[in-house]
JSON list of C-alpha atoms in Angstrom, two decimals:
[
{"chain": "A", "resi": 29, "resn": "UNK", "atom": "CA", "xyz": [-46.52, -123.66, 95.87]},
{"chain": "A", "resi": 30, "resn": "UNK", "atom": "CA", "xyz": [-47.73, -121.21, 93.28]},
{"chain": "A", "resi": 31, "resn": "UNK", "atom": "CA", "xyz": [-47.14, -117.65, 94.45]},
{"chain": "A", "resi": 32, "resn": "UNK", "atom": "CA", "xyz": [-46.58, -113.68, 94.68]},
{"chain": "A", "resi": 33, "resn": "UNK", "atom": "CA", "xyz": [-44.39, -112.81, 97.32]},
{"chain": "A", "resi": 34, "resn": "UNK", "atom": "CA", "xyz": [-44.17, -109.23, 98.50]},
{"chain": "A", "resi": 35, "resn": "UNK", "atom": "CA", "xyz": [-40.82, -108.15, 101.04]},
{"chain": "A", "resi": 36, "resn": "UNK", "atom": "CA", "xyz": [-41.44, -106.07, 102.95]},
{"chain": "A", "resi": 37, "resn": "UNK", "atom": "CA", "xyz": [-44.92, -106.72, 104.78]},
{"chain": "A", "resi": 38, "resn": "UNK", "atom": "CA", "xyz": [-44.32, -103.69, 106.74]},
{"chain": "A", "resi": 39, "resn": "UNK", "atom": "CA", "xyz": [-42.84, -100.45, 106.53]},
{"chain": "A", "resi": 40, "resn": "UNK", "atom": "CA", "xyz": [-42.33, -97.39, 108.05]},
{"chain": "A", "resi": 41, "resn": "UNK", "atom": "CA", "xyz": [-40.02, -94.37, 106.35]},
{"chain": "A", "resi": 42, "resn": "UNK", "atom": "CA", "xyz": [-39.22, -90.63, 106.35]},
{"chain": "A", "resi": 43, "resn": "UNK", "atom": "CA", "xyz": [-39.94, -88.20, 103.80]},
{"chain": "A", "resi": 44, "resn": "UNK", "atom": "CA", "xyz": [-37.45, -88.20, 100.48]},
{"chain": "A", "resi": 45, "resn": "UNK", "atom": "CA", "xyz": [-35.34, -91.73, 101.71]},
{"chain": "A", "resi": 46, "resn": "UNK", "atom": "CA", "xyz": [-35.37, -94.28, 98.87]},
{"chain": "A", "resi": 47, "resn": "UNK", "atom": "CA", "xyz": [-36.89, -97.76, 99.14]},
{"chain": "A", "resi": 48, "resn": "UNK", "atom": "CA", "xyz": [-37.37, -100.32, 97.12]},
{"chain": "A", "resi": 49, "resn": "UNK", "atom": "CA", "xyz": [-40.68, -103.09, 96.93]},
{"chain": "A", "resi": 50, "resn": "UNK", "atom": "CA", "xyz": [-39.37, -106.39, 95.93]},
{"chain": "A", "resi": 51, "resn": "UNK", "atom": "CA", "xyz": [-42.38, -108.97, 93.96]},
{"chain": "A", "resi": 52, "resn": "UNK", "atom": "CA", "xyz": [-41.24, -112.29, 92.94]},
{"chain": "A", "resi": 53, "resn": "UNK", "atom": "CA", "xyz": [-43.76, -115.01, 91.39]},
{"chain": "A", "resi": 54, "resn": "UNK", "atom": "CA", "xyz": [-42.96, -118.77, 90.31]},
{"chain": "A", "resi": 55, "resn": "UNK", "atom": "CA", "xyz": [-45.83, -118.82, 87.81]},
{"chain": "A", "resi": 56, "resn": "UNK", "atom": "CA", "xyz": [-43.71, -117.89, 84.84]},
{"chain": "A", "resi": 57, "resn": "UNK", "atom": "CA", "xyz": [-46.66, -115.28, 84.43]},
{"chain": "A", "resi": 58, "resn": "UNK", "atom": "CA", "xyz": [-45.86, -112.50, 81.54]},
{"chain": "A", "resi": 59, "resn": "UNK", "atom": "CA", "xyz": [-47.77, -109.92, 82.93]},
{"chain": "A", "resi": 60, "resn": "UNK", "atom": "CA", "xyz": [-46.94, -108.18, 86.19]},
{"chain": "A", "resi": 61, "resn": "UNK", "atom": "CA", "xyz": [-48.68, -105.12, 88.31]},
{"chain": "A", "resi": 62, "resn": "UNK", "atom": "CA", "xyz": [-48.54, -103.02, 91.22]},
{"chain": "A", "resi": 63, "resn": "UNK", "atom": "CA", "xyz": [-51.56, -101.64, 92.59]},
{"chain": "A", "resi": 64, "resn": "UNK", "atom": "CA", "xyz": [-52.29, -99.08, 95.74]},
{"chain": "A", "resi": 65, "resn": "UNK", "atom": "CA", "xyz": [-55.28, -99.48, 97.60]},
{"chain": "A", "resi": 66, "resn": "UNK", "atom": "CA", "xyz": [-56.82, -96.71, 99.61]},
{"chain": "A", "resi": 67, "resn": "UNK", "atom": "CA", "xyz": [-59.79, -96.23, 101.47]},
{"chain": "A", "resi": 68, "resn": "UNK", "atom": "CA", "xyz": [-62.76, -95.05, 100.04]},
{"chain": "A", "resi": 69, "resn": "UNK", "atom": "CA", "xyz": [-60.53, -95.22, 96.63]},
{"chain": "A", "resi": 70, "resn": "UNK", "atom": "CA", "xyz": [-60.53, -99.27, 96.14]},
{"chain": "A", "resi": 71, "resn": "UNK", "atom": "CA", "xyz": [-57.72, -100.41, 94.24]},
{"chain": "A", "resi": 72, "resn": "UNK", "atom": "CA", "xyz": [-55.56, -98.43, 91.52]},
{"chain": "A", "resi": 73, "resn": "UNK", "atom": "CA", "xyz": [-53.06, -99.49, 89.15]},
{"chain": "A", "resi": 74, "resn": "UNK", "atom": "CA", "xyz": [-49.72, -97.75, 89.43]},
{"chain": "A", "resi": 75, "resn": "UNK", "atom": "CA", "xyz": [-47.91, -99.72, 86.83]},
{"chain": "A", "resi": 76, "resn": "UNK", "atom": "CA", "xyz": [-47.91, -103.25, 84.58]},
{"chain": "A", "resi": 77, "resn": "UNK", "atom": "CA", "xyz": [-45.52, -104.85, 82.46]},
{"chain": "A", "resi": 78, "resn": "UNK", "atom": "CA", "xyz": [-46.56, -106.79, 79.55]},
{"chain": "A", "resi": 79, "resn": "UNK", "atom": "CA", "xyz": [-42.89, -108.80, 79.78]},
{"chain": "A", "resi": 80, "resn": "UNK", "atom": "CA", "xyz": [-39.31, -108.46, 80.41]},
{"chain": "A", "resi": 81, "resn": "UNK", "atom": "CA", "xyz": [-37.88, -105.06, 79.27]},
{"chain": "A", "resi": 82, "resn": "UNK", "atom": "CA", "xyz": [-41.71, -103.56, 78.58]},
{"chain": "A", "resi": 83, "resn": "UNK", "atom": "CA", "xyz": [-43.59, -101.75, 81.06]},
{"chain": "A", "resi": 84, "resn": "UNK", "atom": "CA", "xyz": [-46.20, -99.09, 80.97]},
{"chain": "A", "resi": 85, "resn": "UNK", "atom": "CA", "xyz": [-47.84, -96.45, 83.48]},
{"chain": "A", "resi": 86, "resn": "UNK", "atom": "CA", "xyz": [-51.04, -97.54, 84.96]},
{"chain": "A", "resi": 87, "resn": "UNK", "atom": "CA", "xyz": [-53.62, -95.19, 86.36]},
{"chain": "A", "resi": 88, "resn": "UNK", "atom": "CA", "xyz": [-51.88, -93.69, 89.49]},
{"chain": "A", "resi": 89, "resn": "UNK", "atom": "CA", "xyz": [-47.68, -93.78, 88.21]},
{"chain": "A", "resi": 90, "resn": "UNK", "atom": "CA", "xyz": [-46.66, -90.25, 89.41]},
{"chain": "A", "resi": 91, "resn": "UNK", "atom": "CA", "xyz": [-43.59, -90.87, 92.61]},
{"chain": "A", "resi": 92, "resn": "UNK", "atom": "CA", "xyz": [-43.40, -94.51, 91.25]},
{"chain": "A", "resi": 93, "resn": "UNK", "atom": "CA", "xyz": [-40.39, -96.48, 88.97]},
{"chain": "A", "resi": 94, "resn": "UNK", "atom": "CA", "xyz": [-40.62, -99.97, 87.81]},
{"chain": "A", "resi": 95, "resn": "UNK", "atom": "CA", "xyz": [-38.00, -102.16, 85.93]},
{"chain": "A", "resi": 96, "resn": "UNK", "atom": "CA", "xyz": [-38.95, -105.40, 84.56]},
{"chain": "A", "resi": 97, "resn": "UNK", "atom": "CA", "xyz": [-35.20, -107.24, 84.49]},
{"chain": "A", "resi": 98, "resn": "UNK", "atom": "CA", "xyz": [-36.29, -110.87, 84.75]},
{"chain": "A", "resi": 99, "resn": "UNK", "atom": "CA", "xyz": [-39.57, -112.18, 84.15]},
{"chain": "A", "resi": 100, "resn": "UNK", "atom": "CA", "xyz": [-39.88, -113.24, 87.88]},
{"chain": "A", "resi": 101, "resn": "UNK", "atom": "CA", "xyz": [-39.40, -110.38, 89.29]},
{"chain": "A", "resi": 102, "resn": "UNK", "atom": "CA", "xyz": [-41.38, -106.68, 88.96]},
{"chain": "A", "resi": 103, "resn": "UNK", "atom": "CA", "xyz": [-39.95, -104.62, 92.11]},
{"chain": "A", "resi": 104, "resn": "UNK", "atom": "CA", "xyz": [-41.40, -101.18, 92.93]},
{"chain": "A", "resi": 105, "resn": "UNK", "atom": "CA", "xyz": [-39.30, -98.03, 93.25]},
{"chain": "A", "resi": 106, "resn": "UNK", "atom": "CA", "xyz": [-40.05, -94.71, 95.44]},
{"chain": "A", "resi": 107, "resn": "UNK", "atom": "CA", "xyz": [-37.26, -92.48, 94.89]},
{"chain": "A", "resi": 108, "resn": "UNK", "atom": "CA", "xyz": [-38.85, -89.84, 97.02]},
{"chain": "A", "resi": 109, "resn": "UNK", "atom": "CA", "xyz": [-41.68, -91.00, 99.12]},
{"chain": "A", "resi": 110, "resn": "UNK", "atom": "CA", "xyz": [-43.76, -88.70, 100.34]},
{"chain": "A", "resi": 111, "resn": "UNK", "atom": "CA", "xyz": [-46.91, -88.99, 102.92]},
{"chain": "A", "resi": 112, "resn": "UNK", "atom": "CA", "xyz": [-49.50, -89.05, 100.23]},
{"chain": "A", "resi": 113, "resn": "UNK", "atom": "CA", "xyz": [-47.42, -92.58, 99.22]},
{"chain": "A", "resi": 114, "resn": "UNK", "atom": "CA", "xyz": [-48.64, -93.81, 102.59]},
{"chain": "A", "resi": 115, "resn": "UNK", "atom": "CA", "xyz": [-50.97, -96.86, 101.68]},
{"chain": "A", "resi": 116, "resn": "UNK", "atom": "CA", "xyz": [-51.17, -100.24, 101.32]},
{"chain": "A", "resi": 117, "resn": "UNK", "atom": "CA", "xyz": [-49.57, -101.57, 98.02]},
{"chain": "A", "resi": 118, "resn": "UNK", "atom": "CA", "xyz": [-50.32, -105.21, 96.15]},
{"chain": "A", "resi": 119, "resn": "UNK", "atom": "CA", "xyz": [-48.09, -107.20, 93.69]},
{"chain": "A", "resi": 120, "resn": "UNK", "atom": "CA", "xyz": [-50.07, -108.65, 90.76]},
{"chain": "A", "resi": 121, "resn": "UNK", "atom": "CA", "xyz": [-49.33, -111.37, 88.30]},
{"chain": "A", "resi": 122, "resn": "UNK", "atom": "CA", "xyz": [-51.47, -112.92, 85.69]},
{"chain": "A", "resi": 123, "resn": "UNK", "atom": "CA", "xyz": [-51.55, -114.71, 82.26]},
{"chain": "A", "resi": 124, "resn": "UNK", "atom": "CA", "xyz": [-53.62, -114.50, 79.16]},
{"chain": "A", "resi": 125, "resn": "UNK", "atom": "CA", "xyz": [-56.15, -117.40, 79.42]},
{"chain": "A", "resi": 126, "resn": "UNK", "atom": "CA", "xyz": [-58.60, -117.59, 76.20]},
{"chain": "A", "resi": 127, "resn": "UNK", "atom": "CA", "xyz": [-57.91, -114.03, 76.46]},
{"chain": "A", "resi": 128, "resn": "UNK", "atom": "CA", "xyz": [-58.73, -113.39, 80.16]},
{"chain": "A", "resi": 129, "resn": "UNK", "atom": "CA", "xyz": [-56.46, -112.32, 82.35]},
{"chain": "A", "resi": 130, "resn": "UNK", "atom": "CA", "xyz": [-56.98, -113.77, 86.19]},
{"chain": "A", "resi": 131, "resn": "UNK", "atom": "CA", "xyz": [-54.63, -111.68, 88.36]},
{"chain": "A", "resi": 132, "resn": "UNK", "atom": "CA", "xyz": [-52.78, -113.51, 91.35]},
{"chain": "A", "resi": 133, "resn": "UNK", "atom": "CA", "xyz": [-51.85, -110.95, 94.25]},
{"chain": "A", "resi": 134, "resn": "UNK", "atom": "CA", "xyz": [-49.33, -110.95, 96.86]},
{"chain": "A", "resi": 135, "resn": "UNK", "atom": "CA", "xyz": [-50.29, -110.46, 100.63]},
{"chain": "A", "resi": 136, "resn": "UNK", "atom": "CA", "xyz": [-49.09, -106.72, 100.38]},
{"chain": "A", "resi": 137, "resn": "UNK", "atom": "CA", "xyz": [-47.12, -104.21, 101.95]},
{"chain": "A", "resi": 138, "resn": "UNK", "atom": "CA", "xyz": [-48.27, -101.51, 104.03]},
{"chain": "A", "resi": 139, "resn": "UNK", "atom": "CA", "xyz": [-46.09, -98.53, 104.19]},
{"chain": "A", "resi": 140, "resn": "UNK", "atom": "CA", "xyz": [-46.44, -95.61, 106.17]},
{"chain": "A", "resi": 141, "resn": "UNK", "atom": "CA", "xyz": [-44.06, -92.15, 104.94]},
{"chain": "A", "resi": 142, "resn": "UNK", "atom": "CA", "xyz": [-44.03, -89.97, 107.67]},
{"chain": "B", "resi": 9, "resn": "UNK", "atom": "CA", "xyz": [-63.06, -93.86, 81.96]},
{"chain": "B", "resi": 10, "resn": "UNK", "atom": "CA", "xyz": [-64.74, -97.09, 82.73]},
{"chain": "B", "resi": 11, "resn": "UNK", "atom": "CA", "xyz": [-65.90, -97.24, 86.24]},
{"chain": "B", "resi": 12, "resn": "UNK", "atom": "CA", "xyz": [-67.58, -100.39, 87.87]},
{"chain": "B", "resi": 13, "resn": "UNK", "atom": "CA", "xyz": [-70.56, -99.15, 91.13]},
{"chain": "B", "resi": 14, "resn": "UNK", "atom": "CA", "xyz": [-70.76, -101.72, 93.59]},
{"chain": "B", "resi": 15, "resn": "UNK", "atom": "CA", "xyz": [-73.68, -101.60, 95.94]},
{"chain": "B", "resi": 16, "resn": "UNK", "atom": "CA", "xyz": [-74.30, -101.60, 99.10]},
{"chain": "B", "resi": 17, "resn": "UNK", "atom": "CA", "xyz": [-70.61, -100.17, 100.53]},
{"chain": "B", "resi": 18, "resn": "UNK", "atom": "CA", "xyz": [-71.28, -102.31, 103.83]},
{"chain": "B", "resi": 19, "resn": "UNK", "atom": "CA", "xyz": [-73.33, -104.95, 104.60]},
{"chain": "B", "resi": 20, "resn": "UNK", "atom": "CA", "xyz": [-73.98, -106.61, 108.11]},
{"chain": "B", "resi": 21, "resn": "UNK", "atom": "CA", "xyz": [-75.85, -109.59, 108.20]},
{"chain": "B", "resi": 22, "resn": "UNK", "atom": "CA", "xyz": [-76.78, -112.41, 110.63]},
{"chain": "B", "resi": 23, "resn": "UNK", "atom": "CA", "xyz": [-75.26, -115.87, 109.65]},
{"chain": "B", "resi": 24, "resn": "UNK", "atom": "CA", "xyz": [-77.77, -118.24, 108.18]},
{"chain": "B", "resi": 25, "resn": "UNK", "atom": "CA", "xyz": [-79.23, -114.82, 106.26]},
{"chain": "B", "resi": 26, "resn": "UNK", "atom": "CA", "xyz": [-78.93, -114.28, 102.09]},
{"chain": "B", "resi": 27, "resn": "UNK", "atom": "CA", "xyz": [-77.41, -111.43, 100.36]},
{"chain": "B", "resi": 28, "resn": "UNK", "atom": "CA", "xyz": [-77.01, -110.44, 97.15]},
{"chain": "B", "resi": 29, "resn": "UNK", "atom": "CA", "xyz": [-74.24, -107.75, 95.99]},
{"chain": "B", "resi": 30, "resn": "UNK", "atom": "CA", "xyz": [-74.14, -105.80, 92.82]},
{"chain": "B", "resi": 31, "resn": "UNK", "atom": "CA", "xyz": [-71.41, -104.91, 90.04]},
{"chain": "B", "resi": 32, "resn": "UNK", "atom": "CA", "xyz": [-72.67, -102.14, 88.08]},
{"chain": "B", "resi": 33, "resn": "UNK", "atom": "CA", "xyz": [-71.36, -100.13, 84.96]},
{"chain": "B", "resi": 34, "resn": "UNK", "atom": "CA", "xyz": [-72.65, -98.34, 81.64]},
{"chain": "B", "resi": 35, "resn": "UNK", "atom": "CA", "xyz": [-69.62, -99.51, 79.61]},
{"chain": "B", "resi": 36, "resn": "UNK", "atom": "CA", "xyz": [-69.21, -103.19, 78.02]},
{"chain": "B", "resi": 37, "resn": "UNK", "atom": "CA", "xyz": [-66.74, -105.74, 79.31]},
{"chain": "B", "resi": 38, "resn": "UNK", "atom": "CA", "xyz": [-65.95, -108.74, 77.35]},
{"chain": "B", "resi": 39, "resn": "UNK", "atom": "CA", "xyz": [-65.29, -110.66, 81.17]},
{"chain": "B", "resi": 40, "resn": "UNK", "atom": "CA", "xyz": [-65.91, -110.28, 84.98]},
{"chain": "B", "resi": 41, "resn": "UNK", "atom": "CA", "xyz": [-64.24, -111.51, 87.85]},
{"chain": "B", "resi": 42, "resn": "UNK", "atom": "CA", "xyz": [-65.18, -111.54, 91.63]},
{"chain": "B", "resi": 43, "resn": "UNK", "atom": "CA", "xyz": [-62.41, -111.35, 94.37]},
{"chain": "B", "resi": 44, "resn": "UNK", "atom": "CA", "xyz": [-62.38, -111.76, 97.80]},
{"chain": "B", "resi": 45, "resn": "UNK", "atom": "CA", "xyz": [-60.19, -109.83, 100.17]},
{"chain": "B", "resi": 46, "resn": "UNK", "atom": "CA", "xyz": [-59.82, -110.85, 103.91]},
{"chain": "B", "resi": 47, "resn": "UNK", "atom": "CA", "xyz": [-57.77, -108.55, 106.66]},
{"chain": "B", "resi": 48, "resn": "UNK", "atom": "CA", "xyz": [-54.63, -107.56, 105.79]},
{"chain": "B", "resi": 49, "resn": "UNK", "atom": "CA", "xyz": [-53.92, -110.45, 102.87]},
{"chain": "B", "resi": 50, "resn": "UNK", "atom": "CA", "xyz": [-53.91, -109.71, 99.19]},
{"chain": "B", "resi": 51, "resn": "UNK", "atom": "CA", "xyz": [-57.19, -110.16, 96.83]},
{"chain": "B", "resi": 52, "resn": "UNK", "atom": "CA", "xyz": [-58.00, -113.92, 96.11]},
{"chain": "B", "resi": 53, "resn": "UNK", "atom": "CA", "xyz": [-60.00, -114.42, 92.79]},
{"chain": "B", "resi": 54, "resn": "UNK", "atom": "CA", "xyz": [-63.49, -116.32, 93.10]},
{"chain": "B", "resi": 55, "resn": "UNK", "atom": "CA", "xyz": [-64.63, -116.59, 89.35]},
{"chain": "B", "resi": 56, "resn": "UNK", "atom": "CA", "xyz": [-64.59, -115.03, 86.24]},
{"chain": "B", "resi": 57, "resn": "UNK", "atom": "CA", "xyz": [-67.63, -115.00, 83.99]},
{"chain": "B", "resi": 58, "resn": "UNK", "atom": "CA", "xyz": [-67.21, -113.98, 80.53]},
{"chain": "B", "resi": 59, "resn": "UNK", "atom": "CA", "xyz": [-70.66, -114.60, 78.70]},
{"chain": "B", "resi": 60, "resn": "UNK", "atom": "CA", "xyz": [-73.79, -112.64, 78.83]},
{"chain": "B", "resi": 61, "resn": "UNK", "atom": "CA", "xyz": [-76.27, -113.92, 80.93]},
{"chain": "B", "resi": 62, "resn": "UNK", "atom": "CA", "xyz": [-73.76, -116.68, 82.46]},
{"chain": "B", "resi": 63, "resn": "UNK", "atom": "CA", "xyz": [-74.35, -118.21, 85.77]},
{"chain": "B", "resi": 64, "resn": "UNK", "atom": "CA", "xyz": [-71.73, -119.89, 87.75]},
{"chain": "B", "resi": 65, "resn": "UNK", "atom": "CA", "xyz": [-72.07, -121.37, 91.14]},
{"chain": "B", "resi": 66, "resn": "UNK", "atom": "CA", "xyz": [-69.17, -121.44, 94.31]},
{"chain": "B", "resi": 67, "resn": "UNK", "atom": "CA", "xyz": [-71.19, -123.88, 97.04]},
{"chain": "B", "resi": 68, "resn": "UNK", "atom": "CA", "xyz": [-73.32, -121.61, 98.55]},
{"chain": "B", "resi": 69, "resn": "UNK", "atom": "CA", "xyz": [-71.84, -118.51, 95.89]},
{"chain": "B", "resi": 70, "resn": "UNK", "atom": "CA", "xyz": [-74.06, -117.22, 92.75]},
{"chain": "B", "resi": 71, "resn": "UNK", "atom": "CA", "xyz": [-72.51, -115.12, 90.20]},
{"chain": "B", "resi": 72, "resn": "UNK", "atom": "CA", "xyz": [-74.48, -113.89, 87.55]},
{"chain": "B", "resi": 73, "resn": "UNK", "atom": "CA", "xyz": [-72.79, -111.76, 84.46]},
{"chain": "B", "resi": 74, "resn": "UNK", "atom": "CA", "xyz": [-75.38, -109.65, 82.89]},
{"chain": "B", "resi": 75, "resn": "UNK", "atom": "CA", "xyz": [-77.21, -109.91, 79.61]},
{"chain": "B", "resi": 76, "resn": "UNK", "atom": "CA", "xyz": [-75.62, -107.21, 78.20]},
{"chain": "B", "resi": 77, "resn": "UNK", "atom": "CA", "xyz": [-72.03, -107.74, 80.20]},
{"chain": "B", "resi": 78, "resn": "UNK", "atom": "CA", "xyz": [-72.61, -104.39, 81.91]},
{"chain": "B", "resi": 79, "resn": "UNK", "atom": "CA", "xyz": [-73.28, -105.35, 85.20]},
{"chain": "B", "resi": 80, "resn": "UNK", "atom": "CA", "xyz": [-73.09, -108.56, 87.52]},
{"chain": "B", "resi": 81, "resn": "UNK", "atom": "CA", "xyz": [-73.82, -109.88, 90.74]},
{"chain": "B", "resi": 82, "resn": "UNK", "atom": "CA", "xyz": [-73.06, -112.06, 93.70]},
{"chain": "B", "resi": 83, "resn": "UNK", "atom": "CA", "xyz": [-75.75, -113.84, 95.61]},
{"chain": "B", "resi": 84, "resn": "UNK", "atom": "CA", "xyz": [-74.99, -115.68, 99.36]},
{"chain": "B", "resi": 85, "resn": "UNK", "atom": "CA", "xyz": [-77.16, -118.39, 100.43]},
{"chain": "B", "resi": 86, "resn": "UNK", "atom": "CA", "xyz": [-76.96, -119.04, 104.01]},
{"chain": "B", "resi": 87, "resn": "UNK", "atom": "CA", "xyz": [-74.07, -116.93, 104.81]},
{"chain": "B", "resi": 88, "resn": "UNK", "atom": "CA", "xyz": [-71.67, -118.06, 107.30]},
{"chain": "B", "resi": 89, "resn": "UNK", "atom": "CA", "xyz": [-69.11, -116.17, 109.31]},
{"chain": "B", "resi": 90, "resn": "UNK", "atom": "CA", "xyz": [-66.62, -117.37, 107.21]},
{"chain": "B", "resi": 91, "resn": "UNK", "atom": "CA", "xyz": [-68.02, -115.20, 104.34]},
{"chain": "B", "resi": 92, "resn": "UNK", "atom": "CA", "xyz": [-66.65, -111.76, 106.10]},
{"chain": "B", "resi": 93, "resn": "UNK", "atom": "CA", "xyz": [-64.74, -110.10, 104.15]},
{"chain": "B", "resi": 94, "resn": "UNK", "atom": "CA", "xyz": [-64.44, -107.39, 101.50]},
{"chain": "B", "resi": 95, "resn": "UNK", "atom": "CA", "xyz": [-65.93, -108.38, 97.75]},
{"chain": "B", "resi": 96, "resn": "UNK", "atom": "CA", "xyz": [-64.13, -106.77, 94.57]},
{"chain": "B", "resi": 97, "resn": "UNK", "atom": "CA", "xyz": [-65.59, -107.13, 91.09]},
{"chain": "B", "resi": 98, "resn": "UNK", "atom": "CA", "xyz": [-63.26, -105.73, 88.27]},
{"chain": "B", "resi": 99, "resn": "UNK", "atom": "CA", "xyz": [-64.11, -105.63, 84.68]},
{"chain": "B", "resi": 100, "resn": "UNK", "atom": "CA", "xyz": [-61.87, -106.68, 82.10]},
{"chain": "B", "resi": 101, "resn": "UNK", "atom": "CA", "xyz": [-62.17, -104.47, 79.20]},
{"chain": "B", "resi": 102, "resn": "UNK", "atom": "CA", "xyz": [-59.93, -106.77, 76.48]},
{"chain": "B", "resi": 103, "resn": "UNK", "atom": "CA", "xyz": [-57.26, -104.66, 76.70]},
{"chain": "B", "resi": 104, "resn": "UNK", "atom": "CA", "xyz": [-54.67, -107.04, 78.14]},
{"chain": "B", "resi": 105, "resn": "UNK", "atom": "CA", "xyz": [-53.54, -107.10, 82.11]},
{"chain": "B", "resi": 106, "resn": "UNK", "atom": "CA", "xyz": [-53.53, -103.35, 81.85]},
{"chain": "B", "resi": 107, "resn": "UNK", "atom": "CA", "xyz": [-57.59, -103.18, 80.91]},
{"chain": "B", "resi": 108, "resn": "UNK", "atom": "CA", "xyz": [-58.55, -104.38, 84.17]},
{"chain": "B", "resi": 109, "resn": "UNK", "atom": "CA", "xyz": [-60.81, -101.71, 86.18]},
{"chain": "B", "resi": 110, "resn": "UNK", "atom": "CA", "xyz": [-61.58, -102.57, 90.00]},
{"chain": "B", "resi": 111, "resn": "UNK", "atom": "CA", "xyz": [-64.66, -101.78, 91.74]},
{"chain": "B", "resi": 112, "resn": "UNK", "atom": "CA", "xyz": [-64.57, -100.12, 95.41]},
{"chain": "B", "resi": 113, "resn": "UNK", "atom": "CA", "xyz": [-65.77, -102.94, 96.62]},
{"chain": "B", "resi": 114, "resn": "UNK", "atom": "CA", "xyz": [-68.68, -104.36, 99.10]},
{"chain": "B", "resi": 115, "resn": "UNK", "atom": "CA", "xyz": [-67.65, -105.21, 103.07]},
{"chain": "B", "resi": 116, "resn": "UNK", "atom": "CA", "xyz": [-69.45, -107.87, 103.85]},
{"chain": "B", "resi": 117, "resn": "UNK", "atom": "CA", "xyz": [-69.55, -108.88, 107.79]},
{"chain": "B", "resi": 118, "resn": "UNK", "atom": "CA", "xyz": [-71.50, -112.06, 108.96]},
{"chain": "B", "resi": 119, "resn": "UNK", "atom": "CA", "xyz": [-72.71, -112.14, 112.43]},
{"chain": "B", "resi": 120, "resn": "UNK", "atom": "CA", "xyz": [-72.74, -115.51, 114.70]}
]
């Protein structure tokens, strides 16, 4: 089954302890993304990468780190998470169709920094 | 910065009832795409329209893409419960993955 998959669904973490996102998708897709999603703010890119090795800031990248190792895999980095990191985050992946891009998201993780 | 206005924020509506939501921006994009979002799962795309003036139809789902590829919307006929959820339109401004700019959104409840 085509998919994004997201570990962890949940969690919960103190102030300044490092954590890691894992995404993985089986589409072969070249492009990958992370997105936060807030209320009242809708959905904001934090980073993408346009393939292995290449990745760029998005809209929202400050307290976030990305690495693009494999094409597979995008995880997301919070060296030093702080409360106003609290917010449900989405995986993206997509691939250039006749020049549109259709992203695929995983289910999300919600994390809470208290 | 390209910003897409949907309208209304929240809409409540009894089943059976139509609706029509709207995707609204001064800048240009060369496509359009409509997601849906259910409770605590990830956005699921419905359609992408890429033409000015383009109509595509989802069952009981309208989309419409502007003339001038400004603006779209979303018509319901005969909602059903199964309709609930939140609505995202995001503009794609040919600028690769990373051109993509996301609406707020509309929440859209149906009522039994």
């Amino acid at each position: 089954e085509a998919q994004v998959t997201q570990n962890p669904r949940y969690l919960i973490t103190v102030t300044g302890k490092k954590l890691t996102v894992t995404c993985s998708q089986n589409m072969n897709h070249e492009y990958m993304s992370w997105y936060r999603q807030d209320p009242g703010l809708g959905l904001r890119q934090i980073y993408y990468s346009m393939n292995v090795e290449v990745t760029d800031k998005g809209d929202v990248p400050e307290g976030y780190k990305v690495s693009r190792k494999e094409k597979r895999n995008f995880p997301l980095i919070l060296e030093s998470p702080s409360p106003n990191q609290t917010s449900l985050y989405f995986c993206a992946s997509s691939f250039s169709f006749g020049g549109v891009y259709e992203q695929y998201f995983g289910p999300g993780t919600r994390l809470t920094v208290t | 910065t390209q910003l897409l206005e949907q309208s209304p924020q929240f809409l409540s509506i009894q089943e059976g009832e139509n609706l029509t939501v709207y995707c609204n921006s001064s800048s240009v994009f060369s496509s359009l795409q409509w997601y849906r979002q259910e409770p605590g799962e990830g956005p699921v795309l419905l359609v992408t329209v890429v033409t000015g003036g383009e109509v595509k139809k989802l069952k009981r789902l309208t989309f419409q893409f502007g003339d001038a590829r400004k603006d779209s919307s979303l018509h319901i006929t005969a909602a059903q419960t199964g309709d609930t959820g939140l609505y995202l339109c995001a503009g794609e401004s040919g600028g690769g993955a990373d051109g993509l700019t996301f609406g707020k959104g509309t929440h859209l409840i149906i009522q039994p």
